mmCIF file of C-alpha atoms in Angstrom:
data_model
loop_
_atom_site.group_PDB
_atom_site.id
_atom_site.type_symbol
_atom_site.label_atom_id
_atom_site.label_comp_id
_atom_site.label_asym_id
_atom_site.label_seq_id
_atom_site.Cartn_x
_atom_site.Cartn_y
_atom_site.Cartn_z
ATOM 1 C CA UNK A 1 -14.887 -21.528 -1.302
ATOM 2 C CA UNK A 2 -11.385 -21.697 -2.165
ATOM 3 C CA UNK A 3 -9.097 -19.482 0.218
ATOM 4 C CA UNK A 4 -5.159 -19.491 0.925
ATOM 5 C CA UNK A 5 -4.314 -19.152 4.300
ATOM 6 C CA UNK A 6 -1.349 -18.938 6.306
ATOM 7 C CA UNK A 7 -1.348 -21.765 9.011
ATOM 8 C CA UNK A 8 2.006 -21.331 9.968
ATOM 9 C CA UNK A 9 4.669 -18.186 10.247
ATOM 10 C CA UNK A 10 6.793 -18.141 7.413
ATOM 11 C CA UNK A 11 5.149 -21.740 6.195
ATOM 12 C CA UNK A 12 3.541 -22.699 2.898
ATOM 13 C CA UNK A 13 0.084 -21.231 2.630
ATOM 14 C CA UNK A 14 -2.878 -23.833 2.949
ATOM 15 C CA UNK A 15 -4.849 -23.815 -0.069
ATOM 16 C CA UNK A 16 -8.006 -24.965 1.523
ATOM 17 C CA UNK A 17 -11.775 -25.010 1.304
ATOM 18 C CA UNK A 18 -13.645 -22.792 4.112
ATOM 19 C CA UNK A 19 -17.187 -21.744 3.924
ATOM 20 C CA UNK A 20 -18.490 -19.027 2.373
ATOM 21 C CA UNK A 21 -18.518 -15.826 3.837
ATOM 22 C CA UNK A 22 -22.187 -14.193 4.804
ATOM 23 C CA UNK A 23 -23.088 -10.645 4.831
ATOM 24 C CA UNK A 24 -23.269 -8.560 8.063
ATOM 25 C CA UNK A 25 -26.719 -6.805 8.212
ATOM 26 C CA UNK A 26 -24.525 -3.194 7.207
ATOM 27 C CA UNK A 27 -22.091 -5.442 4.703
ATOM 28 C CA UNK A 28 -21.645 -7.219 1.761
ATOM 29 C CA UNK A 29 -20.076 -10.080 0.238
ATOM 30 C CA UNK A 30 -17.914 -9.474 -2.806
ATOM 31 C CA UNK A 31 -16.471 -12.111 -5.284
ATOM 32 C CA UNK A 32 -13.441 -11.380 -5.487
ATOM 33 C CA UNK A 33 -11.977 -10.727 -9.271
ATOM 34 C CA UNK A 34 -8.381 -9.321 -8.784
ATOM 35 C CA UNK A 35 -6.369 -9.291 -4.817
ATOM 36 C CA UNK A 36 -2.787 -7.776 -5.312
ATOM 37 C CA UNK A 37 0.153 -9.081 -3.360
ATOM 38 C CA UNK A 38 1.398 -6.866 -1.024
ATOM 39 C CA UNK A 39 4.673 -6.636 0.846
ATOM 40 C CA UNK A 40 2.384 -5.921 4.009
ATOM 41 C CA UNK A 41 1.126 -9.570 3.330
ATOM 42 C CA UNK A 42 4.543 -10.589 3.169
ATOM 43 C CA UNK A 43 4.928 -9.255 7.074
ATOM 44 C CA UNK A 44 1.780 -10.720 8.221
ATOM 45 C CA UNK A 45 3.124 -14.318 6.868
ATOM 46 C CA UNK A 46 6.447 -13.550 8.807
ATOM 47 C CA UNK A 47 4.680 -12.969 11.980
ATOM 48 C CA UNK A 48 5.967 -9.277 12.296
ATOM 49 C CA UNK A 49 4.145 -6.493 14.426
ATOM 50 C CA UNK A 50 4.084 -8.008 17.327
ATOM 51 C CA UNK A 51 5.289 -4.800 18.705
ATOM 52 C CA UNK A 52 2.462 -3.122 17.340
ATOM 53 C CA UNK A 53 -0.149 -5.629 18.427
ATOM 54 C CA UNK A 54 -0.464 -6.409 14.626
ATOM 55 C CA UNK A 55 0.609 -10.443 14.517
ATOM 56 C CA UNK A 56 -2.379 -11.758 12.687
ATOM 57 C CA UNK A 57 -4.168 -14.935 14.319
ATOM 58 C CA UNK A 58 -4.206 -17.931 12.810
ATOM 59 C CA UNK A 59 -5.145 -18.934 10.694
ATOM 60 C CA UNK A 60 -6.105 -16.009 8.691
ATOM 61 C CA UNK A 61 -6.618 -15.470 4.801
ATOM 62 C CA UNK A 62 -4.156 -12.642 3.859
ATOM 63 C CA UNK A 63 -5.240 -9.959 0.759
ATOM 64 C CA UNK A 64 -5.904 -6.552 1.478
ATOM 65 C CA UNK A 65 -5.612 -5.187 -2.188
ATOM 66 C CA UNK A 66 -8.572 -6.074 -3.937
ATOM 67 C CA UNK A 67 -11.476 -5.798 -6.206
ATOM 68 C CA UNK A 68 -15.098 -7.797 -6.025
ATOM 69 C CA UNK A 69 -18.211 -7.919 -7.579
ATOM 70 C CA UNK A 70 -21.230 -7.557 -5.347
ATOM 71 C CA UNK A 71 -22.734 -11.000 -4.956
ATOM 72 C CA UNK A 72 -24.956 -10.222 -1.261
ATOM 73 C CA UNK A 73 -25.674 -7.747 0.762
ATOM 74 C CA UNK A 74 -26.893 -6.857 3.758
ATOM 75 C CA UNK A 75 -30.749 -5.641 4.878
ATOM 76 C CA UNK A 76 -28.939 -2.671 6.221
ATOM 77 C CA UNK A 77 -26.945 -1.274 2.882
ATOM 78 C CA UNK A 78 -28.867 1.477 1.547
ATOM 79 C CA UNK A 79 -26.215 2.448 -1.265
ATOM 80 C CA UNK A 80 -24.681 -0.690 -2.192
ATOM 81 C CA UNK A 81 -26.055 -3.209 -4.607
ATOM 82 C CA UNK A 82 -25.714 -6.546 -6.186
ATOM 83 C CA UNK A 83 -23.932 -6.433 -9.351
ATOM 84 C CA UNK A 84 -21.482 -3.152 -8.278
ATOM 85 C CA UNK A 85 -17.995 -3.265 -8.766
ATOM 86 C CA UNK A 86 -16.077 -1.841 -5.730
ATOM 87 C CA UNK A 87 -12.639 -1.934 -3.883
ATOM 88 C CA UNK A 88 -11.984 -1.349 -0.506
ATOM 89 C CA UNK A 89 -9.364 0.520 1.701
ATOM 90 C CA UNK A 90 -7.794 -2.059 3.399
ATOM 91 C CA UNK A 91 -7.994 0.091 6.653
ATOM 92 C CA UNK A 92 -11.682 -0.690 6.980
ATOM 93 C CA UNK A 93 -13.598 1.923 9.362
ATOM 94 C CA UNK A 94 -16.613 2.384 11.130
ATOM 95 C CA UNK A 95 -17.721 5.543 9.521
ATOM 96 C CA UNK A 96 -19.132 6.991 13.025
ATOM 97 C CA UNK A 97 -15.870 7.725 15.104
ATOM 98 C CA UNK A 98 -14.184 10.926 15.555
ATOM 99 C CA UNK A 99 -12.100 10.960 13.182
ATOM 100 C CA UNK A 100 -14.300 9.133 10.326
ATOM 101 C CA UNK A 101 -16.507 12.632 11.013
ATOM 102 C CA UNK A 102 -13.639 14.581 10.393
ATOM 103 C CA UNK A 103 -12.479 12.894 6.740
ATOM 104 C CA UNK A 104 -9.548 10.747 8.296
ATOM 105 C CA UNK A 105 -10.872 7.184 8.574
ATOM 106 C CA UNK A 106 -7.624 5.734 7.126
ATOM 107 C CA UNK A 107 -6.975 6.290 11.270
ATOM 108 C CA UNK A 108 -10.477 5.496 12.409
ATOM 109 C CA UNK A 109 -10.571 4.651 16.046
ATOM 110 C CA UNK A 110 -12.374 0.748 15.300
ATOM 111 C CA UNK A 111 -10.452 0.287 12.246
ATOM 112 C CA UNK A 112 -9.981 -3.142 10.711
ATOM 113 C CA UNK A 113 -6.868 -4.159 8.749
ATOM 114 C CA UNK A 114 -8.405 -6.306 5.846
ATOM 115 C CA UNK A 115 -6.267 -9.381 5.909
ATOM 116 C CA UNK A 116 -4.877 -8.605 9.107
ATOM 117 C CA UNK A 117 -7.672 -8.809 11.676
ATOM 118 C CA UNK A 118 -10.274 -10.039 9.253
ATOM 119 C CA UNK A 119 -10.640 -12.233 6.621
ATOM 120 C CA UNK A 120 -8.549 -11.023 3.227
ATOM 121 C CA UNK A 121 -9.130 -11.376 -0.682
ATOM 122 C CA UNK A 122 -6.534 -14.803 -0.895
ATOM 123 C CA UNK A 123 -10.346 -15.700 -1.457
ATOM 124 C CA UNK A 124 -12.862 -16.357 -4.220
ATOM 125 C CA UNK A 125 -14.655 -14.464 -1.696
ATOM 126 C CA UNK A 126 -14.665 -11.964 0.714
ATOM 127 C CA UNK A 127 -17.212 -9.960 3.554
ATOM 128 C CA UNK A 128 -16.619 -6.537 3.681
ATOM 129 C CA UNK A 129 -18.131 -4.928 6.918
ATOM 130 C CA UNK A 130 -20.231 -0.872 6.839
ATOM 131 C CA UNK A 131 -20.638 -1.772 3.084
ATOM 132 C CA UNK A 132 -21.844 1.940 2.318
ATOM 133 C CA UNK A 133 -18.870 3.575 4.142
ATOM 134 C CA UNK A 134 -16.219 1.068 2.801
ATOM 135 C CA UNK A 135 -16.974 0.268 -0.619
ATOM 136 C CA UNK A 136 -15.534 2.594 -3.345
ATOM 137 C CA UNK A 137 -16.733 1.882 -6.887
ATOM 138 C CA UNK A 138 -14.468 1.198 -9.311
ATOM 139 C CA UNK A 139 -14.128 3.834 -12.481
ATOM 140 C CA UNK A 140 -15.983 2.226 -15.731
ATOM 141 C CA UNK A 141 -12.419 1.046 -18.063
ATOM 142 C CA UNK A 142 -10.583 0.100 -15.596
ATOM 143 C CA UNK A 143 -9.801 -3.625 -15.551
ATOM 144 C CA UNK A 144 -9.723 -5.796 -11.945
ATOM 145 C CA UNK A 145 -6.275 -6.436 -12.031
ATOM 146 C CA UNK A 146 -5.107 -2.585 -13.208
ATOM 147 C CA UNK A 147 -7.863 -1.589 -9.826
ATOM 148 C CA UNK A 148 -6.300 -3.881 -7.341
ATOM 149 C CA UNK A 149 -3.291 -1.699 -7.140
ATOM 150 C CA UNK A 150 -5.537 1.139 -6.030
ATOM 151 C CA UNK A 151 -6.404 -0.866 -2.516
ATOM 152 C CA UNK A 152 -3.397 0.064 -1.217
ATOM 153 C CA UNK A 153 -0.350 0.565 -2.298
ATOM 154 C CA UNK A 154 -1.507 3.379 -4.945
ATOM 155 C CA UNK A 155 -4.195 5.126 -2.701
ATOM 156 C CA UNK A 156 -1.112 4.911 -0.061
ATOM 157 C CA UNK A 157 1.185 6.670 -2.284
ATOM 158 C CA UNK A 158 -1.073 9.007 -3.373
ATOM 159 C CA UNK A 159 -1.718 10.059 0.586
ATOM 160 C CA UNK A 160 1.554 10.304 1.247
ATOM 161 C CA UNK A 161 2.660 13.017 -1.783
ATOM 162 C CA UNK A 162 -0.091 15.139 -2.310
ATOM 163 C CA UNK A 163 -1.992 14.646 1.700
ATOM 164 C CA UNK A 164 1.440 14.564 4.011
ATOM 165 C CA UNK A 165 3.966 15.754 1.619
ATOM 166 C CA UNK A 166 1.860 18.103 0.381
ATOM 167 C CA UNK A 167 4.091 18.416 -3.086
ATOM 168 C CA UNK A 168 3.685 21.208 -5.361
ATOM 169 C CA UNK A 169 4.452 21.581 -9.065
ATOM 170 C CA UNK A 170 8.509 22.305 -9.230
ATOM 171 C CA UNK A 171 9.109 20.643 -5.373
ATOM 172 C CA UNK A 172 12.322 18.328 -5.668
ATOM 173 C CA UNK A 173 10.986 14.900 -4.724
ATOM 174 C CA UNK A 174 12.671 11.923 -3.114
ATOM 175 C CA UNK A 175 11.667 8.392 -2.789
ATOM 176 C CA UNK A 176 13.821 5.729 -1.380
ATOM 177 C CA UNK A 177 12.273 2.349 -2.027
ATOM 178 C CA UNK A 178 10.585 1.553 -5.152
ATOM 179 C CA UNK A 179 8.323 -1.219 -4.892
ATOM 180 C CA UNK A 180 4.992 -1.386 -5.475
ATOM 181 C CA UNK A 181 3.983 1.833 -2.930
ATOM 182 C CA UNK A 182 7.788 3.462 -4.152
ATOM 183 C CA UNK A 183 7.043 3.317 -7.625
ATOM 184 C CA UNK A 184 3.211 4.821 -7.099
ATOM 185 C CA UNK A 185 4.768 7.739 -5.328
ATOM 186 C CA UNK A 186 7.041 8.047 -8.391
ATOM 187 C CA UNK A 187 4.160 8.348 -10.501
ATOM 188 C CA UNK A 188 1.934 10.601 -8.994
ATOM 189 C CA UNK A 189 4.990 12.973 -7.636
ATOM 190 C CA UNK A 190 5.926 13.033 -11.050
ATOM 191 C CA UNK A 191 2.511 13.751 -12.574
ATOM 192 C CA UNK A 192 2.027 16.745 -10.326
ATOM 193 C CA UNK A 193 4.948 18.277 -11.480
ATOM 194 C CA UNK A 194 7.336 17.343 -8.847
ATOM 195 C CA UNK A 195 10.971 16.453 -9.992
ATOM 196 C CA UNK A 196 11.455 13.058 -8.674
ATOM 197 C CA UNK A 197 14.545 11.257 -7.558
ATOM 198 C CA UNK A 198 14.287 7.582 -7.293
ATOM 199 C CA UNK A 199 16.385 5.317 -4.585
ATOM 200 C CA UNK A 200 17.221 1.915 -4.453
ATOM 201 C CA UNK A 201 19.379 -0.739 -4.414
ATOM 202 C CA UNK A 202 18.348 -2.841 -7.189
ATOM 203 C CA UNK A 203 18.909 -1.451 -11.247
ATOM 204 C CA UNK A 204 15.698 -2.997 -12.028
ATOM 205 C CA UNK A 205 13.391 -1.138 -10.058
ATOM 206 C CA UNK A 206 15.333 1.811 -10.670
ATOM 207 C CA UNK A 207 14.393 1.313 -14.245
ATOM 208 C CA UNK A 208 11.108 0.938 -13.673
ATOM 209 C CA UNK A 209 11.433 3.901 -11.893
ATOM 210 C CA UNK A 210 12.342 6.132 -14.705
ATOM 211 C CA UNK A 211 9.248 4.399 -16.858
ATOM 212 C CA UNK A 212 7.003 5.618 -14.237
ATOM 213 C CA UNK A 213 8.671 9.065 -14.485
ATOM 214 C CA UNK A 214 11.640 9.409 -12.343
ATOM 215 C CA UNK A 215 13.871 12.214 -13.329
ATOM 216 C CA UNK A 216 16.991 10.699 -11.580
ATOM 217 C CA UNK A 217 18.064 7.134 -9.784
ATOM 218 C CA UNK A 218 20.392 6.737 -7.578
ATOM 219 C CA UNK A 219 21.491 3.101 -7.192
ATOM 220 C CA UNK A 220 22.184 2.848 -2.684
ATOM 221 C CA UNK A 221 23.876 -0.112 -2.830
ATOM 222 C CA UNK A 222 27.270 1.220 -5.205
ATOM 223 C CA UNK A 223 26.678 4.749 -3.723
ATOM 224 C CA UNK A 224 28.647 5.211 -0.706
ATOM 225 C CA UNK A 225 26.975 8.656 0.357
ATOM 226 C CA UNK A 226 22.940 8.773 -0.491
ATOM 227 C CA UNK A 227 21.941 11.873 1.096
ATOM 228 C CA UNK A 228 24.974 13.914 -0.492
ATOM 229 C CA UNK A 229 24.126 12.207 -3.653
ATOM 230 C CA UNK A 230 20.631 13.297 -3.167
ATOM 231 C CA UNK A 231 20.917 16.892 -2.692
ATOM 232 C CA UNK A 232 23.636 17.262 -5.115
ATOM 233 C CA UNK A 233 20.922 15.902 -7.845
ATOM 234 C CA UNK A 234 18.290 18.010 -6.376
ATOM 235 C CA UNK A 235 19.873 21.452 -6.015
ATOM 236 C CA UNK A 236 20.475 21.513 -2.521
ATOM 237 C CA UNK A 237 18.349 18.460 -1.282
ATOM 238 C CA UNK A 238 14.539 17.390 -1.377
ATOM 239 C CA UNK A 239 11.600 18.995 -0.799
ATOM 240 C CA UNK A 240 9.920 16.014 0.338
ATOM 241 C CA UNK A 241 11.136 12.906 1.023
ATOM 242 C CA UNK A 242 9.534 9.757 1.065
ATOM 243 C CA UNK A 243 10.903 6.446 2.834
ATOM 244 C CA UNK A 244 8.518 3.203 1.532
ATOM 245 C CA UNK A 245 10.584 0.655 2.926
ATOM 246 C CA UNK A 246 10.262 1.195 6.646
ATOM 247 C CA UNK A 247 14.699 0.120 6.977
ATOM 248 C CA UNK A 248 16.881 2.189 9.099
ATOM 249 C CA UNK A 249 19.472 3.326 6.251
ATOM 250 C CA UNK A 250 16.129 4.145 4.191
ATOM 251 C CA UNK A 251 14.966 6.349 6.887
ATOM 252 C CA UNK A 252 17.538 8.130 7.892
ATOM 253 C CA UNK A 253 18.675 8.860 4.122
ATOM 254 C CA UNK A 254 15.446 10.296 3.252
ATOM 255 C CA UNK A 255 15.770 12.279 6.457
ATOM 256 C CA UNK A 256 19.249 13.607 5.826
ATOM 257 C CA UNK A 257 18.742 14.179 2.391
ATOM 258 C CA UNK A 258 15.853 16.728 3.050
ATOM 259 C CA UNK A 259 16.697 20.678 2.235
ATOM 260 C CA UNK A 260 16.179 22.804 5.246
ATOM 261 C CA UNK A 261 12.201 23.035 6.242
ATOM 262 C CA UNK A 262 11.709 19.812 4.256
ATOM 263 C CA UNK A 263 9.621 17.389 5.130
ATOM 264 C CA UNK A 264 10.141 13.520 5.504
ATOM 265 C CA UNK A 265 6.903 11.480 5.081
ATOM 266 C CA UNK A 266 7.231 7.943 6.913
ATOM 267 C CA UNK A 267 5.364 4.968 4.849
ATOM 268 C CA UNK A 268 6.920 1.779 5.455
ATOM 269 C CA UNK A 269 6.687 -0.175 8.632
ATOM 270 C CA UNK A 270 9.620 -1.400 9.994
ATOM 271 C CA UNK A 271 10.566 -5.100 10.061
ATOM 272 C CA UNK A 272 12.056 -7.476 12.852
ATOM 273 C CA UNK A 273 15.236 -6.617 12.914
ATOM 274 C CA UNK A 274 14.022 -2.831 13.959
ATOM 275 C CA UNK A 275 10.531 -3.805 15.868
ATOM 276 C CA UNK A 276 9.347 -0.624 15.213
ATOM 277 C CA UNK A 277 12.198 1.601 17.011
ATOM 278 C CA UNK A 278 14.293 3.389 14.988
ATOM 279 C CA UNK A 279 16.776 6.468 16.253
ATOM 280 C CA UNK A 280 16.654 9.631 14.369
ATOM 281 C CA UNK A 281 18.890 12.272 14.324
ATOM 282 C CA UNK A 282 17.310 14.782 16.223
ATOM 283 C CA UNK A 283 19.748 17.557 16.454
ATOM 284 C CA UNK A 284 19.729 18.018 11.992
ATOM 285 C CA UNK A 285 16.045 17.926 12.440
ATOM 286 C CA UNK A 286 16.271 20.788 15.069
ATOM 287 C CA UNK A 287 18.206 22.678 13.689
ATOM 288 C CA UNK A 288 17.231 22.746 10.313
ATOM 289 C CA UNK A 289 13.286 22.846 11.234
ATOM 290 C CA UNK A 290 12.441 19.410 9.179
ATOM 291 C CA UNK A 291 9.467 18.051 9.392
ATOM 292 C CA UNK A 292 9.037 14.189 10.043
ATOM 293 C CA UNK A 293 4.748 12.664 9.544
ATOM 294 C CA UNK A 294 3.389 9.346 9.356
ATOM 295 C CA UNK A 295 1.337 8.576 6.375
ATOM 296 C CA UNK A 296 -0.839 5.722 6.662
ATOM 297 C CA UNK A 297 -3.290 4.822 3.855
ATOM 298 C CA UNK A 298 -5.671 7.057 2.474
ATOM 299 C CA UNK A 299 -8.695 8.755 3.985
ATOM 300 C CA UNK A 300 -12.001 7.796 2.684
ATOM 301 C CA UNK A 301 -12.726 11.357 1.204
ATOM 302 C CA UNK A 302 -9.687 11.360 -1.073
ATOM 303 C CA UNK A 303 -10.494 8.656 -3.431
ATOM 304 C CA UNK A 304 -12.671 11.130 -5.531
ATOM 305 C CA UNK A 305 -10.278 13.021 -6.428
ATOM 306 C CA UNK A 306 -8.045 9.966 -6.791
ATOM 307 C CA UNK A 307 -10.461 8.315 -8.826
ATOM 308 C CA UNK A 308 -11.028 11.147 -11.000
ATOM 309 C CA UNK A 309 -7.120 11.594 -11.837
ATOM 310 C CA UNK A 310 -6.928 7.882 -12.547
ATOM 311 C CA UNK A 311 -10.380 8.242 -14.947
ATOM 312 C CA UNK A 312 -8.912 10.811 -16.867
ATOM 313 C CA UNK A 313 -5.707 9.088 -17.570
ATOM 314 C CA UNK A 314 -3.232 11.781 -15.572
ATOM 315 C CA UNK A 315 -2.962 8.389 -13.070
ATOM 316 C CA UNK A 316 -2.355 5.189 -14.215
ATOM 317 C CA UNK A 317 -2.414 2.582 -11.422
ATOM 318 C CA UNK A 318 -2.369 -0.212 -14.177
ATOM 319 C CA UNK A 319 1.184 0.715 -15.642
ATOM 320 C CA UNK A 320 2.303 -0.536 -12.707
ATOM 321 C CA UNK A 321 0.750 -4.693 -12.308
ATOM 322 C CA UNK A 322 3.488 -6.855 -14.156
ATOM 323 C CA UNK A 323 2.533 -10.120 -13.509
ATOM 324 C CA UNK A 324 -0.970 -12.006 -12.771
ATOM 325 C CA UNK A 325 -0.567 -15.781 -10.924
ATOM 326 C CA UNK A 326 -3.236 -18.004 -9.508
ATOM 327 C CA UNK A 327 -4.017 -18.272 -5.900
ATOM 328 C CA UNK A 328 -1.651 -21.518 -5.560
ATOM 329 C CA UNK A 329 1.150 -19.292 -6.556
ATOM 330 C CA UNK A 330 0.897 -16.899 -3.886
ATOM 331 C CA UNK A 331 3.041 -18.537 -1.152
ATOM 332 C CA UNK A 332 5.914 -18.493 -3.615
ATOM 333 C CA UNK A 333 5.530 -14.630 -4.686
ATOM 334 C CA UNK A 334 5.628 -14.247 -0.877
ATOM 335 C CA UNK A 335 8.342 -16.573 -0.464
ATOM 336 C CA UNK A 336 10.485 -14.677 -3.062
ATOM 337 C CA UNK A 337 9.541 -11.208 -1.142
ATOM 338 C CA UNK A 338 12.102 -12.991 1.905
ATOM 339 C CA UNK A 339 15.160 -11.948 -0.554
ATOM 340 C CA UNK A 340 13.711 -9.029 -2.219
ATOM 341 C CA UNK A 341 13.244 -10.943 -5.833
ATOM 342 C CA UNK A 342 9.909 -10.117 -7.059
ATOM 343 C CA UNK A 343 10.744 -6.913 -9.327
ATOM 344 C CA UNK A 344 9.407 -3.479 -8.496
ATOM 345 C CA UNK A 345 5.927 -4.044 -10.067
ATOM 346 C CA UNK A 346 2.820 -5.516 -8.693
ATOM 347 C CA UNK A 347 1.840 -9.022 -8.803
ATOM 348 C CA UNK A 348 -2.085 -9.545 -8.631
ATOM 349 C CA UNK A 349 -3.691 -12.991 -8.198
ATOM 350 C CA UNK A 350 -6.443 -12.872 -10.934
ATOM 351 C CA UNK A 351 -7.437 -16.303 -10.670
ATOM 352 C CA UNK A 352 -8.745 -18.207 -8.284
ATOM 353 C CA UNK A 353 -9.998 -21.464 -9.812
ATOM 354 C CA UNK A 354 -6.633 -22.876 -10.715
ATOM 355 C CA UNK A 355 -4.126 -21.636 -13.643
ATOM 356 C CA UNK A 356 -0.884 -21.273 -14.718
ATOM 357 C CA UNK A 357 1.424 -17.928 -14.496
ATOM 358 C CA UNK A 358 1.047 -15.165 -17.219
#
């Protein structure tokens, strides 16, 4: 099969051919129809997370947002079959540990990162491991490319407003960074009734931003003061805040922009230049009894109700894919992540034969 692979740090990706992938006797194989691009990928091709023990081998085939048909399975898959068309979270879990029991595999104590420390959907094919614990069907209507973006950076969103933010109908709402996991929090804030203030640095995404529901932008890179600007928009500061980008001024803005008892929900992971170490101020946090919680994908037993927001149209994960490329074009999408020129929207490799942008 056809596959693009990283080979080097920061290098071209290999489009190679490697052999197909075989079922493990609990997984399956899926031909892969839609694999979105992901910022995370754009890490893992930088070499980052070290710190975290995260630096993928190499080589490895990046693509942790995707959707497959069901071409083999398994003679231990009981609920799986050929012909079923699933996605995946790309935090992959054993379905038997602790916390898989208690409804939060998205931290499942054997967990493997899809594209990370196995094989990703850069692939016209891909094995997916505890096939009957992992693979989420995909709602009847909804196209491969529009269910990509629920692999990860939708189903991360939608963890991180309505599981640790916990918004409410009428909560004020920030959410600094709006790529592809900014601009799904955006969305579903929005669409629970949240009043949503967008942050970023580039008038584009902002747009997009208000598109996807945004009631107010606030453009950080001609604003000298974002958490002032922030509370004066939102009565006296958020509710929730939201930082997807993982940057120090993007943390401690949606920290300081927070209301007292607010709560700041952490999403992006940090980059090189921070290694995962970032100071906070404690004393405002003290004293003002904020909450700060990690939110890290989305546990196994939320994507019903996900899914059935998304089938009845109050979701839209497809309003947000702007562009479809072939696999040969995803080095350069990643290559164009380095300077933060890709747009706010998600870019999903669709085909995998060869082909032209669209």
């Amino acid at each position: 099969m056809r596959a693009a692979q990283i080979v080097e740090y920061g290098a071209p990706l290999d489009i190679r051919e490697i052999p197909d992938p075989t079922p493990e006797s609990d997984g399956v194989v899926l031909a892969v129809q839609a694999a979105g691009i992901c910022r995370s990928d754009w890490h893992a091709w930088m070499g980052d997370w070290g710190w975290l023990g995260g630096q993928v081998a190499l080589p490895r085939t990046l693509g942790h947002e995707l959707v497959g048909e069901v071409v083999a399975v398994g003679p231990e898959v009981r609920s799986v079959r050929i012909g079923d068309r699933v996605t995946v979270p790309f935090h992959l879990a054993c379905g038997t540990c602790g916390h898989c029991r208690d409804g939060r595999a998205n931290v499942c104590d054997n967990m493997q990162v899809l594209g990370f420390w196995r094989d990703g959907g850069y692939a016209e094919y891909v094995s997916i491991p505890t096939a009957d614990f992992n693979c989420v069907p995909v709602p009847e209507g909804l196209t491969p490319v529009a269910a990509s973006a629920i692999g990860c950076r939708f189903m991360t969103a939608f963890h991180a407003v309505l599981g640790q933010g916990e918004v409410r109908p009428g909560d004020r709402v920030a959410v600094h960074g709006v790529g592809g996991v900014g601009l799904s929090a955006v969305q579903i804030a929005s669409a629970a009734g949240a009043f949503v203030v967008a942050v970023d640095i580039d008038p584009a995404k902002l747009a997009l931003a208000k598109e996807q529901g945004a009631a107010h932008t606030i453009d950080a890179g001609a604003e000298p003061d974002v958490p002032a600007a922030v509370r004066e928009a939102t009565d006296g500061g958020a509710h929730v805040s939201i930082d997807a980008l993982g940057a120090r001024a993007t943390v401690l803005n949606s920290i300081r922009c927070l209301r007292k008892r607010g709560r700041h929900v952490q999403v992006g992971m940090t980059g090189a230049a921070d290694a995962g170490e970032i100071a906070l101020p404690i004393d405002e946090i003290t004293i003002a009894e904020l909450s700060v919680v990690g939110s890290h994908g989305n546990p196994h037993t939320s994507y019903p109700r996900l899914l059935s927001l998304v089938a009845s149209g109050r979701l839209a994960p497809q309003t947000l894919v702007q562009r479809t490329v072939a696999l040969e074009q995803a080095g350069d999408v990643l290559a164009a992540m380095s300077d933060f020129t890709t747009g706010g929207g998600i870019t999903v490799i669709d085909r995998f034969g060869g082909g032209q942008d669209s």
